[in-house]
Tab-separated table of C-alpha atoms in Angstrom:
chain	number	residue	atom	x	y	z
W	1	MET	CA	254.324	-132.895	217.699
W	2	LEU	CA	257.324	-130.765	216.217
W	3	LEU	CA	259.440	-133.864	214.819
W	4	TYR	CA	256.007	-134.865	213.340
W	5	LEU	CA	254.833	-131.602	211.387
W	6	LYS	CA	258.266	-131.200	210.576
W	7	ARG	CA	258.680	-134.405	208.567
W	8	PHE	CA	254.924	-134.017	207.417
W	9	LEU	CA	255.381	-130.877	206.182
W	10	TRP	CA	258.541	-132.085	204.300
W	11	PHE	CA	256.617	-134.955	202.554
W	12	ALA	CA	253.606	-132.497	201.369
W	13	PHE	CA	255.952	-130.379	199.819
W	14	VAL	CA	257.951	-133.478	198.245
W	15	SER	CA	254.856	-135.504	197.756
W	16	PHE	CA	252.300	-132.847	196.965
W	17	LEU	CA	254.136	-130.189	195.383
W	18	PRO	CA	255.614	-131.602	192.460
W	19	GLN	CA	251.807	-132.601	191.027
W	20	LEU	CA	251.872	-128.883	190.046
W	21	SER	CA	248.307	-129.336	191.579
W	22	MET	CA	244.339	-121.448	192.842
W	23	ALA	CA	244.485	-119.575	195.774
W	24	GLN	CA	246.930	-117.371	195.193
W	25	GLU	CA	245.238	-114.277	193.184
W	26	LEU	CA	247.326	-113.605	189.897
W	27	TRP	CA	247.123	-110.304	190.266
W	28	GLY	CA	248.725	-108.958	187.177
W	29	ALA	CA	246.199	-111.501	184.809
W	30	ALA	CA	243.471	-111.781	186.451
W	31	ASN	CA	241.921	-108.294	186.576
W	32	SER	CA	242.333	-107.807	182.447
W	33	ASN	CA	239.496	-107.981	180.328
W	34	TYR	CA	241.263	-110.852	178.505
W	35	ALA	CA	241.677	-113.189	181.676
W	36	GLY	CA	239.055	-115.462	180.274
W	37	THR	CA	239.466	-118.644	182.426
W	38	MET	CA	242.161	-117.316	184.379
W	39	GLY	CA	240.217	-114.891	185.636
W	40	HIS	CA	236.976	-116.961	187.341
W	41	GLU	CA	238.807	-117.710	190.486
W	42	LEU	CA	238.815	-114.300	191.071
W	43	ASN	CA	235.366	-113.246	190.232
W	44	PRO	CA	232.976	-115.937	188.209
W	45	ALA	CA	231.096	-112.968	187.035
W	46	SER	CA	233.749	-111.772	183.946
W	47	ILE	CA	232.270	-114.688	182.477
W	48	VAL	CA	230.347	-112.253	181.027
W	49	ALA	CA	230.661	-109.810	178.216
W	50	CYS	CA	234.053	-110.539	177.649
W	51	PRO	CA	235.896	-109.287	174.391
W	52	PHE	CA	235.876	-112.405	172.854
W	53	LYS	CA	233.569	-114.949	172.027
W	54	TRP	CA	234.544	-118.134	173.419
W	55	GLU	CA	237.881	-119.284	174.765
W	56	ILE	CA	239.791	-122.753	174.417
W	57	HIS	CA	241.955	-122.775	177.583
W	58	LEU	CA	244.884	-125.258	176.917
W	59	LEU	CA	246.731	-124.970	179.850
W	60	SER	CA	247.406	-122.615	182.702
W	61	GLY	CA	249.218	-123.228	186.175
W	62	ASP	CA	250.776	-121.379	189.295
W	63	VAL	CA	253.268	-122.293	191.659
W	64	PHE	CA	253.581	-119.665	194.876
W	65	ALA	CA	254.860	-119.978	198.307
W	66	MET	CA	255.126	-117.610	201.155
W	67	ASN	CA	256.467	-117.267	204.741
W	68	ASN	CA	257.752	-115.154	207.170
W	69	TYR	CA	260.200	-116.707	209.042
W	70	LEU	CA	262.543	-118.500	206.624
W	71	PHE	CA	264.411	-116.241	203.671
W	72	LEU	CA	266.967	-116.334	201.009
W	73	SER	CA	269.418	-112.907	201.479
W	74	LYS	CA	269.690	-110.792	198.700
W	75	LYS	CA	272.585	-111.297	195.844
W	76	SER	CA	272.619	-115.269	196.734
W	77	GLU	CA	272.141	-115.933	192.681
W	78	ALA	CA	269.788	-118.887	193.513
W	79	ILE	CA	268.677	-118.844	189.887
W	80	ARG	CA	271.831	-119.238	188.455
W	81	LYS	CA	273.421	-121.479	190.689
W	82	SER	CA	270.103	-123.699	190.369
W	83	MET	CA	270.734	-123.789	186.348
W	84	ARG	CA	274.250	-124.796	187.094
W	85	GLY	CA	273.881	-127.391	189.710
W	86	GLU	CA	275.383	-125.626	192.040
W	87	ALA	CA	274.100	-125.616	196.092
W	88	ILE	CA	273.184	-122.327	197.567
W	89	ALA	CA	275.529	-121.849	200.631
W	90	ALA	CA	273.647	-122.523	204.113
W	91	ASP	CA	274.921	-119.150	204.848
W	92	ARG	CA	272.308	-117.699	202.832
W	93	ILE	CA	269.167	-118.907	204.220
W	94	ALA	CA	268.610	-116.790	207.171
W	95	VAL	CA	265.668	-116.359	209.540
W	96	ARG	CA	263.622	-113.357	210.900
W	97	THR	CA	264.509	-113.082	214.403
W	98	ASN	CA	261.552	-111.600	215.832
W	99	THR	CA	258.987	-112.333	218.801
W	100	GLN	CA	255.937	-112.626	216.169
W	101	ASP	CA	254.212	-115.718	215.029
W	102	LYS	CA	254.847	-117.084	212.119
W	103	SER	CA	252.740	-118.207	209.577
W	104	ALA	CA	253.092	-119.331	205.929
W	105	TYR	CA	250.959	-120.723	202.815
W	106	ALA	CA	251.645	-122.513	199.597
W	107	SER	CA	249.878	-123.073	196.819
W	108	ALA	CA	249.808	-124.722	193.417
W	109	PHE	CA	247.492	-125.287	190.451
W	110	LEU	CA	247.318	-127.140	187.067
W	111	LYS	CA	244.496	-126.301	185.033
W	112	LEU	CA	243.930	-128.668	182.461
W	113	PRO	CA	241.804	-127.951	179.151
W	114	ALA	CA	238.924	-125.964	179.578
W	115	PHE	CA	236.374	-124.068	177.848
W	116	MET	CA	234.090	-120.491	177.891
W	117	TYR	CA	231.786	-118.629	175.904
W	118	SER	CA	230.478	-115.408	176.509
W	119	THR	CA	228.195	-112.477	175.113
W	120	PRO	CA	226.887	-109.757	176.557
W	121	ALA	CA	223.873	-111.408	177.929
W	122	TRP	CA	225.441	-114.772	179.366
W	123	GLY	CA	228.660	-116.542	180.018
W	124	LEU	CA	229.308	-120.527	180.761
W	125	GLY	CA	232.323	-122.185	181.064
W	126	PHE	CA	233.879	-125.388	182.124
W	127	HIS	CA	237.300	-126.636	183.583
W	128	VAL	CA	239.164	-129.297	185.329
W	129	SER	CA	242.205	-128.484	187.570
W	130	THR	CA	244.443	-130.273	190.366
W	131	ARG	CA	245.392	-128.026	193.273
W	132	VAL	CA	247.663	-128.175	196.532
W	133	LEU	CA	246.890	-125.838	199.547
W	134	LEU	CA	249.212	-125.608	202.233
W	135	SER	CA	248.605	-122.814	205.429
W	136	ALA	CA	250.321	-122.652	208.211
W	137	ARG	CA	249.058	-119.543	210.938
W	138	GLY	CA	249.854	-118.195	214.652
W	139	VAL	CA	253.444	-120.579	215.030
W	140	PRO	CA	255.099	-118.816	217.812
W	141	TYR	CA	258.784	-117.868	217.824
W	142	HIS	CA	259.866	-120.835	219.648
W	143	LEU	CA	258.367	-123.624	218.218
W	144	ALA	CA	259.346	-122.651	214.529
W	145	ASN	CA	263.168	-122.249	216.057
W	146	PHE	CA	262.984	-125.755	217.589
W	147	MET	CA	261.547	-127.022	214.244
W	148	LYS	CA	264.335	-125.439	212.590
W	149	GLU	CA	267.530	-126.204	214.888
W	150	GLY	CA	266.016	-128.962	216.619
W	151	PHE	CA	266.492	-130.077	220.232
W	152	ASP	CA	269.754	-128.918	220.690
W	153	PHE	CA	269.233	-125.118	219.898
W	154	LYS	CA	270.768	-123.846	223.287
W	155	PRO	CA	269.947	-120.242	223.323
W	156	GLN	CA	265.986	-121.546	224.117
W	157	GLN	CA	266.794	-124.403	226.462
W	158	LYS	CA	265.654	-124.419	230.153
W	159	ILE	CA	263.080	-121.524	229.307
W	160	THR	CA	259.287	-122.170	229.836
W	161	TYR	CA	257.456	-121.654	227.179
W	162	THR	CA	253.704	-120.762	226.214
W	163	GLY	CA	251.744	-120.968	222.423
W	164	GLY	CA	248.725	-121.695	221.496
W	165	LYS	CA	246.402	-120.832	218.643
W	166	SER	CA	248.525	-122.665	216.354
W	167	LYS	CA	246.665	-123.805	212.829
W	168	VAL	CA	248.449	-125.821	210.358
W	169	GLY	CA	246.629	-127.522	207.219
W	170	ALA	CA	247.447	-129.280	204.009
W	171	MET	CA	245.493	-131.145	201.192
W	172	ASN	CA	245.377	-131.422	197.574
W	173	PHE	CA	242.645	-132.406	195.168
W	174	HIS	CA	241.338	-132.610	191.825
W	175	GLU	CA	238.703	-130.218	191.395
W	176	ALA	CA	235.826	-130.392	187.943
W	177	GLY	CA	233.507	-127.428	187.757
W	178	ILE	CA	231.007	-125.592	185.807
W	179	THR	CA	230.402	-121.478	185.668
W	180	GLY	CA	227.954	-119.216	184.573
W	181	GLY	CA	227.310	-115.712	184.856
W	182	ILE	CA	224.009	-113.650	183.246
W	183	ALA	CA	223.451	-109.787	182.951
W	184	LEU	CA	220.760	-108.586	185.306
W	185	ASN	CA	221.193	-104.770	183.687
W	186	THR	CA	222.430	-104.545	180.108
W	187	SER	CA	221.847	-100.791	180.612
W	188	PRO	CA	224.692	-99.264	179.203
W	189	GLU	CA	224.937	-96.744	181.734
W	190	ASN	CA	224.550	-99.319	184.986
W	191	TYR	CA	225.411	-102.590	183.034
W	192	LEU	CA	225.290	-105.342	186.195
W	193	THR	CA	226.115	-109.173	185.596
W	194	ALA	CA	226.741	-112.105	188.310
W	195	GLY	CA	228.613	-115.500	188.081
W	196	ILE	CA	228.341	-118.555	190.255
W	197	SER	CA	231.002	-121.502	190.157
W	198	LEU	CA	230.023	-124.509	191.186
W	199	ASN	CA	232.946	-127.167	191.835
W	200	TYR	CA	233.402	-131.031	192.658
W	201	LEU	CA	236.180	-131.797	195.302
W	202	TYR	CA	237.861	-134.931	194.453
W	203	GLY	CA	240.245	-135.351	197.594
W	204	LEU	CA	243.317	-136.755	197.607
W	205	ASN	CA	245.948	-136.252	200.724
W	206	SER	CA	245.064	-133.919	203.746
W	207	PHE	CA	246.472	-133.337	206.956
W	208	TYR	CA	246.075	-130.573	210.125
W	209	LEU	CA	247.578	-129.608	213.259
W	210	LEU	CA	245.713	-127.850	215.862
W	211	VAL	CA	247.826	-126.342	218.875
W	212	ASN	CA	245.206	-124.859	221.067
W	213	ASN	CA	247.846	-124.516	224.058
W	214	ILE	CA	250.743	-125.597	225.365
W	215	ASN	CA	253.429	-125.148	228.005
W	216	TYR	CA	256.878	-126.687	228.101
W	217	ASN	CA	260.648	-126.297	228.581
W	218	VAL	CA	263.230	-128.299	226.608
W	219	GLN	CA	265.909	-128.635	229.538
W	220	SER	CA	268.556	-130.350	227.160
W	221	ASP	CA	268.479	-131.823	223.880
W	222	SER	CA	267.298	-135.319	225.107
W	223	LEU	CA	265.148	-133.780	227.818
W	224	TRP	CA	261.325	-132.251	226.760
W	225	GLU	CA	258.940	-131.617	229.482
W	226	ILE	CA	255.485	-130.658	228.308
W	227	TYR	CA	253.313	-129.389	231.218
W	228	VAL	CA	250.178	-128.723	229.667
W	229	ALA	CA	249.152	-129.807	226.061
W	230	ASN	CA	246.128	-129.070	224.245
W	231	VAL	CA	246.615	-130.588	220.964
W	232	GLU	CA	244.633	-132.198	217.944
W	233	TYR	CA	245.641	-133.434	214.758
W	234	GLY	CA	244.543	-135.710	211.550
W	235	HIS	CA	245.573	-136.903	208.328
W	236	ALA	CA	244.360	-139.187	205.317
W	237	THR	CA	247.387	-139.961	203.106
W	238	VAL	CA	250.153	-142.266	202.502
W	239	ASP	CA	252.661	-143.497	204.495
W	240	ILE	CA	256.230	-141.805	204.156
W	241	GLY	CA	258.195	-143.492	201.221
W	242	ASN	CA	254.931	-145.279	199.981
W	243	THR	CA	253.713	-143.621	197.289
W	244	SER	CA	251.295	-146.478	195.376
W	245	ASN	CA	248.021	-145.198	196.676
W	246	LEU	CA	249.003	-141.179	196.354
W	247	PHE	CA	246.486	-140.428	193.884
W	248	GLN	CA	243.430	-142.513	195.541
W	249	LYS	CA	240.379	-141.046	196.472
W	250	LYS	CA	240.080	-140.214	200.144
W	251	GLY	CA	237.383	-137.929	200.291
W	252	SER	CA	235.287	-135.588	198.355
W	253	GLY	CA	232.807	-132.383	198.561
W	254	PHE	CA	231.950	-129.741	196.895
W	255	GLY	CA	233.034	-126.208	196.577
W	256	GLY	CA	232.282	-122.641	195.015
W	257	SER	CA	232.297	-119.253	194.325
W	258	ILE	CA	229.616	-116.264	193.401
W	259	GLY	CA	230.433	-112.513	192.470
W	260	ILE	CA	228.850	-109.608	190.631
W	261	GLN	CA	230.158	-107.069	188.743
W	262	TYR	CA	229.142	-103.457	187.611
W	263	TYR	CA	230.326	-101.561	184.633
W	264	LYS	CA	229.708	-97.583	184.227
W	265	ASN	CA	229.409	-96.339	180.680
W	266	ARG	CA	229.988	-99.652	179.241
W	267	ASP	CA	230.061	-99.116	175.136
W	268	GLU	CA	229.791	-102.451	173.526
W	269	ALA	CA	231.429	-101.096	170.493
W	270	ALA	CA	234.634	-100.903	172.571
W	271	TYR	CA	234.447	-104.546	172.824
W	272	LYS	CA	234.044	-104.953	168.762
W	273	SER	CA	237.166	-102.435	167.809
W	274	CYS	CA	238.999	-103.703	164.448
W	275	PRO	CA	242.335	-102.687	163.094
W	276	GLY	CA	242.185	-99.093	162.405
W	277	SER	CA	239.497	-98.188	163.488
W	278	LYS	CA	238.651	-95.315	166.508
W	279	LYS	CA	240.198	-96.761	169.896
W	280	LEU	CA	236.796	-96.626	172.334
W	281	LYS	CA	236.944	-97.285	176.413
W	282	LYS	CA	235.123	-100.112	177.019
W	283	TYR	CA	233.916	-98.111	180.086
W	284	ASP	CA	234.622	-95.717	182.970
W	285	TYR	CA	235.194	-98.214	185.660
W	286	LYS	CA	234.115	-101.405	187.001
W	287	ILE	CA	233.854	-102.910	190.642
W	288	GLY	CA	233.394	-106.004	191.424
W	289	PHE	CA	232.524	-108.042	194.446
W	290	SER	CA	232.899	-112.002	195.220
W	291	ILE	CA	233.175	-114.415	197.777
W	292	ILE	CA	235.370	-117.283	196.547
W	293	ASP	CA	236.793	-120.853	197.796
W	294	ILE	CA	233.337	-122.022	199.868
W	295	GLY	CA	232.935	-124.967	200.488
W	296	ARG	CA	234.828	-128.496	202.031
W	297	ILE	CA	236.251	-132.007	201.609
W	298	LYS	CA	235.212	-134.907	204.017
W	299	PHE	CA	237.954	-137.337	204.262
W	300	LYS	CA	237.233	-140.660	204.800
W	301	THR	CA	239.485	-143.191	203.546
W	302	ASN	CA	242.782	-144.029	205.055
W	303	ALA	CA	241.625	-141.083	207.491
W	304	SER	CA	242.595	-140.887	211.478
W	305	THR	CA	242.129	-137.953	214.037
W	306	PHE	CA	243.904	-137.187	217.306
W	307	GLU	CA	243.573	-135.755	220.595
W	308	PHE	CA	245.784	-134.541	223.273
W	309	ASN	CA	243.742	-132.758	226.336
W	310	ASP	CA	245.066	-130.987	229.251
W	311	LEU	CA	248.205	-133.415	228.953
W	312	GLY	CA	251.619	-133.186	230.317
W	313	THR	CA	254.823	-135.923	230.048
W	314	ASP	CA	259.030	-135.559	230.806
W	315	TRP	CA	259.743	-137.045	227.549
W	316	PHE	CA	263.350	-138.752	228.338
W	317	GLY	CA	265.373	-139.456	224.985
W	318	ILE	CA	263.634	-137.521	223.039
W	319	ASP	CA	266.843	-136.724	220.504
W	320	THR	CA	266.804	-140.459	219.718
W	321	ILE	CA	263.337	-140.700	218.586
W	322	LYS	CA	263.240	-142.281	214.763
W	323	ILE	CA	260.300	-141.073	212.099
W	324	LYS	CA	260.002	-143.837	210.317
W	325	SER	CA	256.181	-143.407	209.230
W	326	ILE	CA	253.558	-141.701	209.824
W	327	GLY	CA	251.682	-144.578	211.621
W	328	ASN	CA	254.646	-145.435	213.585
W	329	THR	CA	254.796	-141.583	214.727
W	330	ASP	CA	251.219	-141.484	215.488
W	331	SER	CA	251.907	-144.951	218.159
W	332	THR	CA	254.798	-143.058	219.637
W	333	PHE	CA	252.929	-140.094	220.940
W	334	SER	CA	250.263	-142.273	221.985
W	335	LYS	CA	252.423	-144.652	224.484
W	336	GLN	CA	254.251	-141.298	225.765
W	337	PHE	CA	251.084	-139.757	226.598
W	338	PHE	CA	248.539	-142.276	227.501
W	339	GLY	CA	250.709	-145.668	227.739
W	340	THR	CA	248.933	-147.463	224.903
W	341	SER	CA	249.357	-147.411	221.171
W	342	ASN	CA	246.075	-146.088	219.900
W	343	GLY	CA	245.249	-144.126	222.839
W	344	SER	CA	245.170	-140.810	221.383
W	345	LYS	CA	242.987	-141.926	218.747
W	346	THR	CA	239.347	-140.600	218.509
W	347	GLY	CA	237.952	-140.745	214.978
W	348	SER	CA	238.374	-141.730	211.337
W	349	ALA	CA	237.112	-139.046	209.330
W	350	TYR	CA	237.420	-135.302	209.193
W	351	ALA	CA	236.428	-132.683	207.209
W	352	LEU	CA	239.055	-129.502	206.182
W	353	TRP	CA	237.671	-126.404	204.320
W	354	LEU	CA	238.898	-124.506	201.565
W	355	PRO	CA	240.833	-121.087	201.931
W	356	ALA	CA	237.872	-119.043	202.115
W	357	ALA	CA	237.851	-115.068	201.173
W	358	ALA	CA	235.855	-112.182	199.767
W	359	SER	CA	236.794	-109.617	197.669
W	360	LEU	CA	236.561	-106.262	195.874
W	361	GLN	CA	238.101	-105.137	192.470
W	362	VAL	CA	237.934	-101.687	191.411
W	363	ASP	CA	238.927	-101.386	187.240
W	364	TYR	CA	239.428	-97.438	186.241
W	365	SER	CA	240.065	-97.213	182.503
W	366	VAL	CA	242.258	-94.231	181.933
W	367	THR	CA	242.277	-94.383	178.165
W	368	PRO	CA	241.013	-97.380	175.585
W	369	THR	CA	244.057	-99.282	176.548
W	370	ILE	CA	246.091	-98.236	179.732
W	371	TYR	CA	244.080	-99.184	183.713
W	372	ILE	CA	244.494	-98.868	186.833
W	373	ASN	CA	243.207	-101.700	189.182
W	374	LEU	CA	242.381	-101.842	192.940
W	375	SER	CA	241.813	-105.371	194.544
W	376	LEU	CA	241.235	-106.590	198.099
W	377	ILE	CA	241.286	-110.065	199.697
W	378	GLN	CA	240.061	-110.592	202.866
W	379	ARG	CA	239.977	-114.044	204.406
W	380	ILE	CA	237.095	-115.912	205.900
W	381	PRO	CA	238.230	-118.390	208.784
W	382	ILE	CA	234.787	-120.394	209.215
W	383	ASN	CA	236.157	-122.634	211.610
W	384	PRO	CA	239.444	-123.979	212.700
W	385	TYR	CA	239.125	-126.803	210.389
W	386	THR	CA	239.976	-124.107	207.391
W	387	LEU	CA	242.920	-123.590	205.550
W	388	ARG	CA	243.580	-119.657	205.708
W	389	ARG	CA	244.593	-117.814	202.888
W	390	PRO	CA	246.665	-114.874	203.305
W	391	ASN	CA	245.070	-110.917	203.171
W	392	GLN	CA	246.106	-108.998	200.596
W	393	TYR	CA	245.593	-105.660	198.770
W	394	SER	CA	246.822	-104.853	194.890
W	395	VAL	CA	247.388	-101.750	192.775
W	396	ALA	CA	248.189	-102.521	189.162
W	397	LEU	CA	248.957	-100.822	186.446
W	398	ARG	CA	248.640	-102.282	183.098
W	399	TYR	CA	248.554	-101.878	179.181
W	400	GLU	CA	245.539	-103.693	177.389
W	401	ARG	CA	245.022	-104.801	173.422
W	402	LYS	CA	243.390	-107.365	172.289
W	403	ARG	CA	247.120	-109.312	171.196
W	404	PHE	CA	248.846	-107.762	173.885
W	405	GLU	CA	248.895	-107.249	177.541
W	406	VAL	CA	251.725	-105.626	180.082
W	407	SER	CA	250.764	-105.352	183.892
W	408	ILE	CA	252.576	-104.293	186.723
W	409	PRO	CA	251.007	-105.273	190.353
W	410	TYR	CA	251.918	-104.027	193.441
W	411	SER	CA	250.734	-106.425	196.225
W	412	TYR	CA	250.802	-105.819	200.183
W	413	TYR	CA	251.305	-109.205	201.566
W	414	ASP	CA	249.360	-110.555	204.510
W	415	TYR	CA	250.660	-106.888	206.529
W	416	PHE	CA	254.162	-108.305	206.290
W	417	ARG	CA	255.925	-107.598	202.705
W	418	HIS	CA	255.577	-105.982	200.030
W	419	ARG	CA	255.927	-106.866	196.843
W	420	ILE	CA	256.148	-105.789	193.275
W	421	GLY	CA	255.019	-108.005	189.931
W	422	LEU	CA	255.375	-108.557	186.148
W	423	CYS	CA	252.539	-110.195	183.535
W	424	LEU	CA	252.996	-110.414	179.892
W	425	ARG	CA	250.145	-111.443	177.651
W	426	PHE	CA	251.372	-111.950	174.046
W	427	GLY	CA	248.595	-114.031	171.421
W	428	ILE	CA	248.167	-117.193	173.197
W	429	LEU	CA	250.785	-116.955	175.907
W	430	THR	CA	250.656	-115.673	179.470
W	431	LEU	CA	253.846	-115.453	181.750
W	432	GLY	CA	254.085	-113.487	185.205
W	433	THR	CA	255.187	-113.519	188.286
W	434	ASP	CA	253.430	-111.352	191.569
W	435	MET	CA	256.730	-110.957	193.034
W	436	ILE	CA	259.524	-110.322	190.728
W	437	GLY	CA	262.374	-109.734	193.836
W	438	PRO	CA	263.309	-113.466	194.235
W	439	TYR	CA	264.109	-113.272	190.287
W	440	THR	CA	266.348	-110.101	190.462
W	441	GLY	CA	268.357	-111.285	194.139
W	442	LEU	CA	267.831	-107.299	194.840
W	443	ALA	CA	266.014	-107.949	198.063
W	444	ASP	CA	266.095	-110.832	200.373
W	445	ALA	CA	263.223	-113.453	199.053
W	446	TYR	CA	260.571	-115.045	201.490
W	447	GLY	CA	258.887	-116.726	198.607
W	448	LEU	CA	258.265	-117.473	195.032
W	449	ASP	CA	255.512	-116.931	192.864
W	450	PHE	CA	255.498	-117.595	188.883
W	451	TYR	CA	252.342	-118.481	186.500
W	452	PHE	CA	251.728	-119.179	182.887
W	453	GLY	CA	248.701	-119.528	180.398
W	454	LEU	CA	247.808	-121.084	177.106
W	455	LYS	CA	244.827	-120.303	175.674
W	456	TRP	CA	243.646	-119.505	172.229
W	457	GLN	CA	240.475	-116.750	172.185
W	458	HIS	CA	238.177	-116.428	169.273
W	459	PHE	CA	237.223	-112.975	168.327
W	460	GLU	CA	234.199	-111.972	166.025
W	461	LYS	CA	235.717	-111.072	162.453
W	462	CYS	CA	236.194	-107.288	161.347
W	463	LYS	CA	233.836	-106.082	158.308
W	464	LYS	CA	236.409	-105.547	155.304
W	465	LYS	CA	236.406	-102.048	154.354
W	466	SER	CA	234.931	-100.821	151.336
W	467	LYS	CA	237.581	-100.327	148.232
W	468	VAL	CA	236.877	-97.933	145.576
W	469	ARG	CA	238.162	-98.369	141.939
W	470	ARG	CA	238.046	-96.157	138.943
W	471	ASP	CA	238.368	-98.449	135.544
W	472	TYR	CA	240.176	-96.965	132.675
W	473	MET	CA	237.187	-94.596	131.393
W	474	GLY	CA	237.376	-92.602	135.041
W	475	GLU	CA	233.970	-94.520	136.025
W	476	CYS	CA	233.590	-94.772	139.703
W	477	PHE	CA	232.821	-98.845	140.955
W	478	GLN	CA	232.728	-99.577	144.507
W	479	GLU	CA	233.488	-103.417	145.256
W	480	LEU	CA	232.516	-104.845	148.995
C-alpha cells in the first residue's frame, strides 16, 4: 500500500493541481465587507446588505498546501532560485522528527466569472468554479518515513510497528451554484440575515485510502512482513500517463453551505458614504455562524473499491515491484494477498464527502475604517469517507475603505503552526496569502498559500453637492 499511496499522491499533485481547480479560508479577504463572491464560501449570509449594489466577479483563485512532516528549511531562497531556474539543495528539505501522526491538506480553486446582486433586504449570486482537494490524517510517523525513504530505511528495519485510523482522500470537480439570502430582521439595532448556497458537483477524479489497522515489520529492503492488515481503498480516475479522459465526468452530487449574520447597531447611511462626507461606522459588531461544504459526490464511472480484511503476507522482493499503472498495482496487491488478480475488488462505485466544517465569525468595528476579526473553523467528519478540513482560528486586523484595504491575519493552523498573512485590495484587484513566512525565508516552511481576485463592484452614485455663486450684480444663484 505504501508504494501505491506514494505514487498516487504524486499523480494527484501533478495531474490535479495544475488545473488550479475553496477549502482554504482566505482569512485576509473573506471577512471583509467588500469580499463579495470571495466571502460566500465562509458564510453565504454575507451576500445580503453589502456596501455595493452588484458585483461582476471576473476571476479568483487560491493554491494552498500544508503538512506537519516535510518542511523547507529557512533561508533556502526557494523563490529566488525558482525564478532563476535553480534547484533547491536536497539538504534544505527536512523532516519533522517526532512520533506524532502526520497530516497534510492541499486545496486549489479557480472561480470563473460570477455575479452577485445585493440589497439591504436580499441578495442573489451565481458562480462556477473548479476545485481540487486532498487530505491525509492519522498517518503514523513510521509509515510516513517509509513512504519518503523507501524500505531501505535501516533505522526502522527489523522493528514491529502497529498503526491505524489513517484516512487519505483526494478529488477534483467542477461546481456550479447559486447563493441567496434575505434579511430576517431589518431593525438597525438588531439586524439579522440568513443565506444558503446550493451547488451541483461534477466529479472528475478521486481516490481514498483507509488504513484501519496494520501490523508489520520491514526485515530488509526486500522483505516486508505484514502480520495483520485491515485496509480499504478506491479510485475513480484515468490511469497513470493517460490524460485523455482526465476531464471526463466520473461522478456527480450536490453540496452547499448555510449561514446567518447578526449586526449590532447597523447604520445604513455608512454603507452609502460619499467622498468628503462624515465617516460613519457600519456597525458596532457583527457575529456570523455557518455550516460549510456539506455534500458529497458519488463516483460511478471508472470507479473501483478494494478491501483487505484481517490478512497477512510475507512479501519477498518488495524492492523489485515496478508501479507501471494503477490497474497493475491493484492486481499486484490482489495476487499477493489473495492469489488472484481480482480477489480484493469489492465494488464499482463509492461516495466521498466534502470537507464539511462549522465556522464562527466575530467582526468588531473599532473605527469606521479599522476592524478586528476573530474566526474559527471546526471540521465535521461525517463518516470515514470524508475529506477532513484542518481546524483553525484566526485573528485579523484590517484597514478598510471603499477602494483600498489591507488586512493582516494571524492564524493557528490545526493546533500545529502559527502563521501571519497579508492581504491587499486596490480597486478591482485582491492579492493575499495566509502565511507570508515561506516568501520571506525567515522561518521553516511547511507549506504555501497564495490567492487573488479580480472583480468589479458597482456602488450607488453620490449626489452632487449644491454649488453657490454670485453674478456680477451680487445676486445669489444656486445650481445643482
